[in-house]
Every structure is written in structure tokens, then in C-alpha cells.
């Protein structure tokens, strides 16, 4: 009987997947992932991975409900408890008793709390969309034109706003800079710190031809004015029309990958991330490229990319 029940559920799930379009499935899968990451602790998320399909979804629903209650403000939590007590107070009383209206009142209280929570979430969502629009406006062109070089830039944040920094600035007719960074964390706090780093780089870059000194200066500013628990990795590269070298500083970021005609290898590792230790000195590095060779700079979005089954690509 148990096997038949599981088989029926699997068949129903298969039919539902065929009915719902691939785009809609991707949308709802992303929504479920967002709910899991927001309401569940890391320990609960790890436990879910070890459970079967049915148990996993039951636990997800129960733990999500508990997470929602914990995140309510104290006054809303009190009203929720009152609403639940009124809703289930009908147990033990017959129809026609004086307490017949209690469940209705309890349901209305719970509905009101849900409406207020939904309003807060919609307002926050709209603000995040505006923040995303500002981030897009701050991003450079995907294919900036700089004589003698081919440059491709791409970024896709995990949330509406994120802490990925990608920037290009032509300092003069012979010099340009490319920056790629990743702020610790996600969402609005990371996005705000990213905007600060970007504005600091753009303001200081023309005054610091020595990029190791520039990285040290940006680090000192973040250590002085930033939040202690926040830091950022950064790879800052300098290009010139006068030679075929890339001069760069790596502050805690992934090493760039050099794609040559007969080999693919990583460049040397850099120093510690920005915002961790004031007075840090950063080493300037150089890469000489021949025609047709590439340098690939990336963030953790590439190393943590997964397919639809939740498996890492490599």
C-alpha cells in the first residue's frame, strides 16, 4: 500500500511538471530556494538534503512556518497567538454556543497579520527593484571599446541587488582600469558596500598610477569607515595602449585564469581581502599577453553555479 501511494504521488508530480512550463518551474524553484535560505537555518537546510521527497517537503513547510513566526515583530507575534487561540477555541464546544464567533475572529486576526506582512514584503520588493535599477545604471557597457584590447563584462546577481562589483573606467586616451570584486554577504547591505567601493575606486584611480598603492588606500578607507563584519575581495587591473601587459592587484579574489595557445593556468594568488586589516601592503603583478590569448576574471557565482538538479558544474 505504501509503495502504491508513493508511486501515485510521483506520477502526479510528473504530470504536474509536464503541465507547467519550464520557465514557470524555474521561477517557482527559485522562489522555494529563496524561502528556504531566508527562513531556515543552515543546519535545517543540511538536514533537508538527507531526507526523502515527502519528508523533505513536510519538514520544509513546518520549519518555514516556524521561521515566519520567529521573524514577526513582538506585537504581531502576540496577535498571532491570540488569533490561533481564538481559531481553535471552538474545540470542545457545540454549535450554538456563545463562542461560535471566536474562530471567525481568530481567522480575521491571522488574515490581518498576513496582509500587513505582505504589504511590508511588497514595499521592500519595490525598493529592491529600484535598487537593482540603480545598480544596472552604475554598471559599465558590456563591451567597452579600448584600442588594442577586447573586453567583455558580465554580471548576474543572485538576488534583485547584490554585492558583485564589476566596473570599467577609461582614465585617459592611453589608460583604462577594469575591476571585479565580491562583497561578503548578499542583498542590500552587500550592494551598498559595493557602491561605496566602486565610487571610491573611481574617485582615487586617476590620482594613483601605482595600483598597489591604490589598493592599500582603498583598504585603509574601508577599515576606517566600514563595518567590521563586512569585507570584499577585489581584482583591479590596469590596461595600456602602449604595451600588451595587464598590471593588476589581487586583494583576496580568485586568481585570474590565463588562456594561452597551448596551456590554461592560474596567475599568482594575491593578498588578503579589503576591509580586514589596515596598513596592508598589496603586491602588483603583471601578465604579458600575445595576440589571441585571454585572461578570465570571475567571482564565486561561477564556481558555485549549479544545474537544475542542484549539482555543481565542475
Short mmCIF file of C-alpha atoms in Angstrom, two decimals:
data_model
loop_
_atom_site.label_atom_id
_atom_site.label_comp_id
_atom_site.label_asym_id
_atom_site.label_seq_id
_atom_site.Cartn_x
_atom_site.Cartn_y
_atom_site.Cartn_z
CA UNK A 1 0.00 0.00 0.00
CA UNK A 2 2.86 2.37 0.90
CA UNK A 3 4.62 1.71 -2.42
CA UNK A 4 1.40 2.34 -4.36
CA UNK A 5 0.91 5.63 -2.50
CA UNK A 6 4.44 6.81 -3.30
CA UNK A 7 4.02 5.72 -6.92
CA UNK A 8 0.80 7.72 -7.21
CA UNK A 9 2.47 10.82 -5.79
CA UNK A 10 5.42 10.50 -8.17
CA UNK A 11 3.07 10.10 -11.12
CA UNK A 12 1.10 13.17 -10.06
CA UNK A 13 4.34 15.14 -9.71
CA UNK A 14 5.45 14.04 -13.17
CA UNK A 15 2.11 15.12 -14.66
CA UNK A 16 2.37 18.49 -12.93
CA UNK A 17 5.89 19.06 -14.31
CA UNK A 18 4.63 18.33 -17.83
CA UNK A 19 1.72 20.73 -17.39
CA UNK A 20 3.77 23.63 -16.02
CA UNK A 21 6.15 25.30 -18.47
CA UNK A 22 9.91 25.12 -17.96
CA UNK A 23 10.10 28.87 -17.29
CA UNK A 24 7.41 28.68 -14.61
CA UNK A 25 9.13 25.69 -12.98
CA UNK A 26 12.38 27.64 -12.87
CA UNK A 27 10.58 30.62 -11.31
CA UNK A 28 8.93 28.54 -8.57
CA UNK A 29 12.12 26.58 -7.95
CA UNK A 30 13.92 29.87 -7.36
CA UNK A 31 11.11 31.04 -5.06
CA UNK A 32 11.35 27.85 -2.98
CA UNK A 33 15.14 28.24 -2.74
CA UNK A 34 14.73 31.84 -1.58
CA UNK A 35 12.20 30.79 1.08
CA UNK A 36 14.48 28.00 2.29
CA UNK A 37 17.52 30.28 2.56
CA UNK A 38 15.55 33.06 4.27
CA UNK A 39 13.52 31.15 6.85
CA UNK A 40 15.64 28.06 7.55
CA UNK A 41 18.91 27.86 9.43
CA UNK A 42 21.97 26.33 7.78
CA UNK A 43 21.58 23.22 9.97
CA UNK A 44 17.96 22.76 8.89
CA UNK A 45 18.93 23.17 5.24
CA UNK A 46 21.56 20.45 5.60
CA UNK A 47 19.06 18.11 7.26
CA UNK A 48 16.60 18.62 4.40
CA UNK A 49 19.14 17.35 1.87
CA UNK A 50 19.28 13.98 3.65
CA UNK A 51 15.51 13.44 3.74
CA UNK A 52 13.25 11.76 1.22
CA UNK A 53 10.98 13.70 -1.11
CA UNK A 54 7.80 13.63 1.02
CA UNK A 55 9.51 14.12 4.39
CA UNK A 56 11.61 16.92 2.92
CA UNK A 57 8.57 18.90 1.82
CA UNK A 58 6.71 18.33 5.10
CA UNK A 59 9.71 19.50 7.11
CA UNK A 60 10.20 22.46 4.77
CA UNK A 61 6.60 23.57 5.37
CA UNK A 62 6.84 23.11 9.16
CA UNK A 63 10.23 24.78 9.58
CA UNK A 64 9.23 27.61 7.25
CA UNK A 65 6.13 28.27 9.36
CA UNK A 66 8.30 28.32 12.48
CA UNK A 67 10.77 30.66 10.81
CA UNK A 68 7.96 33.02 9.80
CA UNK A 69 6.65 33.18 13.37
CA UNK A 70 10.14 33.89 14.75
CA UNK A 71 10.61 36.78 12.33
CA UNK A 72 7.37 38.52 13.29
CA UNK A 73 7.62 41.66 15.40
CA UNK A 74 6.67 41.10 19.09
CA UNK A 75 3.27 42.80 18.75
CA UNK A 76 2.39 40.82 15.63
CA UNK A 77 3.54 37.63 17.31
CA UNK A 78 1.21 38.32 20.24
CA UNK A 79 -1.73 38.93 17.91
CA UNK A 80 -0.90 35.73 16.00
CA UNK A 81 -1.03 33.71 19.23
CA UNK A 82 -4.36 35.33 20.13
CA UNK A 83 -5.71 34.58 16.66
CA UNK A 84 -4.65 30.93 16.84
CA UNK A 85 -6.21 30.53 20.30
CA UNK A 86 -9.48 32.00 19.09
CA UNK A 87 -9.38 29.97 15.89
CA UNK A 88 -9.09 26.64 17.72
CA UNK A 89 -11.14 27.60 20.77
CA UNK A 90 -14.22 26.06 19.17
CA UNK A 91 -12.85 22.60 20.02
CA UNK A 92 -14.97 21.20 22.86
CA UNK A 93 -17.90 23.50 22.26
CA UNK A 94 -21.01 22.61 20.34
CA UNK A 95 -22.68 24.56 17.60
CA UNK A 96 -24.81 27.31 19.00
CA UNK A 97 -22.59 28.04 21.97
CA UNK A 98 -21.65 31.60 22.84
CA UNK A 99 -18.15 31.10 21.43
CA UNK A 100 -19.22 30.29 17.84
CA UNK A 101 -17.80 33.63 16.67
CA UNK A 102 -14.35 33.02 18.16
CA UNK A 103 -12.94 31.06 15.19
CA UNK A 104 -14.09 33.75 12.77
CA UNK A 105 -12.46 36.48 14.85
CA UNK A 106 -9.27 34.43 15.13
CA UNK A 107 -9.20 33.86 11.38
CA UNK A 108 -9.68 37.58 10.73
CA UNK A 109 -6.80 38.44 13.08
CA UNK A 110 -4.49 35.97 11.31
CA UNK A 111 -5.62 37.27 7.90
CA UNK A 112 -4.91 40.84 9.01
CA UNK A 113 -1.39 39.89 10.16
CA UNK A 114 -0.72 38.17 6.82
CA UNK A 115 -1.95 41.26 4.94
CA UNK A 116 0.35 43.55 6.94
CA UNK A 117 3.31 41.20 6.39
CA UNK A 118 2.53 41.02 2.67
CA UNK A 119 2.38 44.81 2.48
CA UNK A 120 5.81 45.07 4.11
CA UNK A 121 7.25 42.50 1.71
CA UNK A 122 5.76 44.24 -1.35
CA UNK A 123 7.19 47.60 -0.25
CA UNK A 124 10.60 46.01 0.35
CA UNK A 125 10.42 44.25 -3.03
CA UNK A 126 9.66 47.54 -4.80
CA UNK A 127 12.58 49.21 -3.05
CA UNK A 128 14.88 46.36 -4.08
CA UNK A 129 13.73 46.74 -7.68
CA UNK A 130 14.61 50.43 -7.54
CA UNK A 131 17.97 49.49 -6.05
CA UNK A 132 18.51 46.99 -8.86
CA UNK A 133 17.74 49.70 -11.43
CA UNK A 134 20.36 51.93 -9.81
CA UNK A 135 22.91 49.09 -9.84
CA UNK A 136 22.28 48.48 -13.53
CA UNK A 137 22.74 52.19 -14.22
CA UNK A 138 26.11 52.09 -12.41
CA UNK A 139 27.35 49.14 -14.45
CA UNK A 140 29.63 49.81 -17.43
CA UNK A 141 28.92 48.82 -21.00
CA UNK A 142 29.30 45.05 -21.52
CA UNK A 143 31.82 45.57 -24.35
CA UNK A 144 33.78 48.78 -23.71
CA UNK A 145 36.00 49.93 -26.56
CA UNK A 146 39.66 50.43 -25.73
CA UNK A 147 42.30 50.48 -28.51
CA UNK A 148 44.33 47.28 -28.74
CA UNK A 149 42.17 45.31 -26.30
CA UNK A 150 38.94 43.29 -26.41
CA UNK A 151 36.96 43.50 -23.17
CA UNK A 152 33.80 41.59 -22.18
CA UNK A 153 31.97 42.27 -18.91
CA UNK A 154 29.03 40.31 -17.48
CA UNK A 155 27.23 40.16 -14.13
CA UNK A 156 24.06 38.39 -12.96
CA UNK A 157 23.28 38.83 -9.23
CA UNK A 158 21.67 36.03 -7.23
CA UNK A 159 19.13 38.50 -5.78
CA UNK A 160 17.49 41.69 -7.00
CA UNK A 161 20.53 43.53 -5.68
CA UNK A 162 23.89 42.03 -4.83
CA UNK A 163 27.47 42.66 -3.83
CA UNK A 164 29.17 41.80 -7.11
CA UNK A 165 31.34 44.67 -8.32
CA UNK A 166 32.18 44.96 -11.99
CA UNK A 167 33.49 48.21 -13.41
CA UNK A 168 35.43 49.77 -16.26
CA UNK A 169 36.85 53.27 -16.41
CA UNK A 170 38.99 54.83 -19.12
CA UNK A 171 41.36 57.12 -17.27
CA UNK A 172 42.71 58.85 -20.38
CA UNK A 173 43.29 58.01 -24.04
CA UNK A 174 46.10 55.55 -23.18
CA UNK A 175 44.99 54.07 -19.84
CA UNK A 176 41.98 52.15 -18.58
CA UNK A 177 41.08 50.17 -15.49
CA UNK A 178 38.91 47.08 -15.02
CA UNK A 179 37.72 46.00 -11.58
CA UNK A 180 35.92 42.88 -10.41
CA UNK A 181 35.03 42.33 -6.77
CA UNK A 182 32.72 40.46 -4.46
CA UNK A 183 31.39 41.80 -1.18
CA UNK A 184 30.82 39.30 1.63
CA UNK A 185 27.10 38.57 2.01
CA UNK A 186 24.14 39.20 -0.24
CA UNK A 187 21.29 41.60 -0.70
CA UNK A 188 21.04 45.29 0.13
CA UNK A 189 23.92 45.56 2.68
CA UNK A 190 26.35 43.99 0.20
CA UNK A 191 25.03 46.20 -2.61
CA UNK A 192 25.56 49.37 -0.57
CA UNK A 193 29.14 48.40 0.24
CA UNK A 194 29.74 47.54 -3.40
CA UNK A 195 28.54 51.01 -4.46
CA UNK A 196 30.88 52.57 -1.92
CA UNK A 197 33.90 50.62 -3.17
CA UNK A 198 33.05 51.48 -6.77
CA UNK A 199 32.75 55.20 -6.05
CA UNK A 200 35.99 55.15 -4.03
CA UNK A 201 37.87 53.42 -6.84
CA UNK A 202 36.56 55.84 -9.45
CA UNK A 203 37.47 58.85 -7.31
CA UNK A 204 41.00 57.69 -6.46
CA UNK A 205 42.07 55.84 -9.63
CA UNK A 206 43.14 58.95 -11.62
CA UNK A 207 45.35 60.06 -8.72
CA UNK A 208 47.09 56.70 -8.14
CA UNK A 209 49.13 55.46 -11.11
CA UNK A 210 50.60 52.87 -8.73
CA UNK A 211 47.75 50.36 -8.38
CA UNK A 212 49.29 48.64 -5.34
CA UNK A 213 49.17 51.99 -3.53
CA UNK A 214 45.58 52.44 -4.73
CA UNK A 215 44.54 49.07 -3.29
CA UNK A 216 46.23 49.89 0.03
CA UNK A 217 44.43 53.24 0.17
CA UNK A 218 41.01 51.72 -0.56
CA UNK A 219 41.65 49.07 2.09
CA UNK A 220 42.53 51.69 4.71
CA UNK A 221 39.34 53.64 3.91
CA UNK A 222 37.18 50.53 4.29
CA UNK A 223 38.91 49.57 7.54
CA UNK A 224 38.37 53.07 8.90
CA UNK A 225 34.79 53.70 7.79
CA UNK A 226 33.36 50.26 7.08
CA UNK A 227 31.53 47.71 9.22
CA UNK A 228 33.83 45.22 10.94
CA UNK A 229 31.93 42.15 9.75
CA UNK A 230 31.97 43.33 6.13
CA UNK A 231 34.85 42.85 3.71
CA UNK A 232 35.32 42.49 -0.02
CA UNK A 233 37.60 40.75 -2.46
CA UNK A 234 38.83 42.79 -5.41
CA UNK A 235 40.88 42.29 -8.53
CA UNK A 236 41.90 45.62 -10.03
CA UNK A 237 43.58 45.57 -13.45
CA UNK A 238 45.32 48.32 -15.39
CA UNK A 239 45.45 48.33 -19.21
CA UNK A 240 47.53 50.48 -21.53
CA UNK A 241 47.62 51.08 -25.27
CA UNK A 242 51.41 51.36 -25.07
CA UNK A 243 52.09 47.67 -24.30
CA UNK A 244 50.49 44.22 -24.18
CA UNK A 245 50.69 43.79 -20.41
CA UNK A 246 47.96 43.58 -17.79
CA UNK A 247 49.08 45.04 -14.48
CA UNK A 248 46.85 44.02 -11.59
CA UNK A 249 46.44 43.72 -7.84
CA UNK A 250 44.55 40.83 -6.28
CA UNK A 251 43.02 41.50 -2.86
CA UNK A 252 41.61 38.16 -1.75
CA UNK A 253 39.91 37.39 -5.06
CA UNK A 254 40.06 34.26 -7.20
CA UNK A 255 43.28 34.16 -9.25
CA UNK A 256 42.70 35.16 -12.88
CA UNK A 257 42.85 32.34 -15.41
CA UNK A 258 45.25 32.83 -18.33
CA UNK A 259 44.24 31.05 -21.54
CA UNK A 260 47.24 30.72 -23.83
CA UNK A 261 47.58 28.84 -27.10
CA UNK A 262 48.99 25.68 -25.52
CA UNK A 263 48.07 26.00 -21.85
CA UNK A 264 45.49 27.19 -19.34
CA UNK A 265 46.74 28.18 -15.90
CA UNK A 266 46.01 30.44 -12.97
CA UNK A 267 48.00 33.56 -12.25
CA UNK A 268 49.58 34.05 -8.85
CA UNK A 269 47.45 34.49 -5.76
CA UNK A 270 47.10 37.87 -4.10
CA UNK A 271 46.84 39.36 -0.63
CA UNK A 272 44.01 39.47 1.90
CA UNK A 273 40.58 40.93 1.17
CA UNK A 274 39.81 44.62 1.57
CA UNK A 275 38.48 45.88 4.88
CA UNK A 276 40.09 43.29 7.14
CA UNK A 277 43.43 44.74 8.23
CA UNK A 278 44.54 48.39 8.00
CA UNK A 279 48.01 49.08 6.69
CA UNK A 280 48.08 46.03 4.43
CA UNK A 281 50.51 46.20 1.50
CA UNK A 282 49.42 44.68 -1.79
CA UNK A 283 51.69 43.21 -4.43
CA UNK A 284 51.48 44.41 -8.02
CA UNK A 285 51.55 41.62 -10.62
CA UNK A 286 51.92 41.57 -14.41
CA UNK A 287 50.70 39.34 -17.21
CA UNK A 288 52.10 39.60 -20.73
CA UNK A 289 49.68 38.52 -23.44
CA UNK A 290 50.19 37.60 -27.05
CA UNK A 291 47.60 38.08 -29.77
CA UNK A 292 44.58 35.79 -29.27
CA UNK A 293 45.31 34.97 -25.62
CA UNK A 294 42.77 35.59 -22.86
CA UNK A 295 42.61 36.49 -19.19
CA UNK A 296 39.41 35.39 -17.42
CA UNK A 297 38.48 37.06 -14.13
CA UNK A 298 35.45 35.68 -12.28
CA UNK A 299 33.65 35.63 -8.93
CA UNK A 300 32.12 32.87 -6.78
CA UNK A 301 28.96 32.93 -8.91
CA UNK A 302 30.89 30.87 -11.45
CA UNK A 303 32.42 28.38 -9.03
CA UNK A 304 29.08 27.88 -7.23
CA UNK A 305 26.93 27.58 -10.36
CA UNK A 306 24.54 24.61 -10.33
CA UNK A 307 22.33 22.88 -12.86
CA UNK A 308 18.59 22.30 -12.44
CA UNK A 309 19.26 19.22 -10.30
CA UNK A 310 21.29 21.30 -7.84
CA UNK A 311 24.60 19.76 -8.94
CA UNK A 312 27.77 21.82 -9.36
CA UNK A 313 29.07 22.08 -12.93
CA UNK A 314 32.67 21.45 -12.02
#
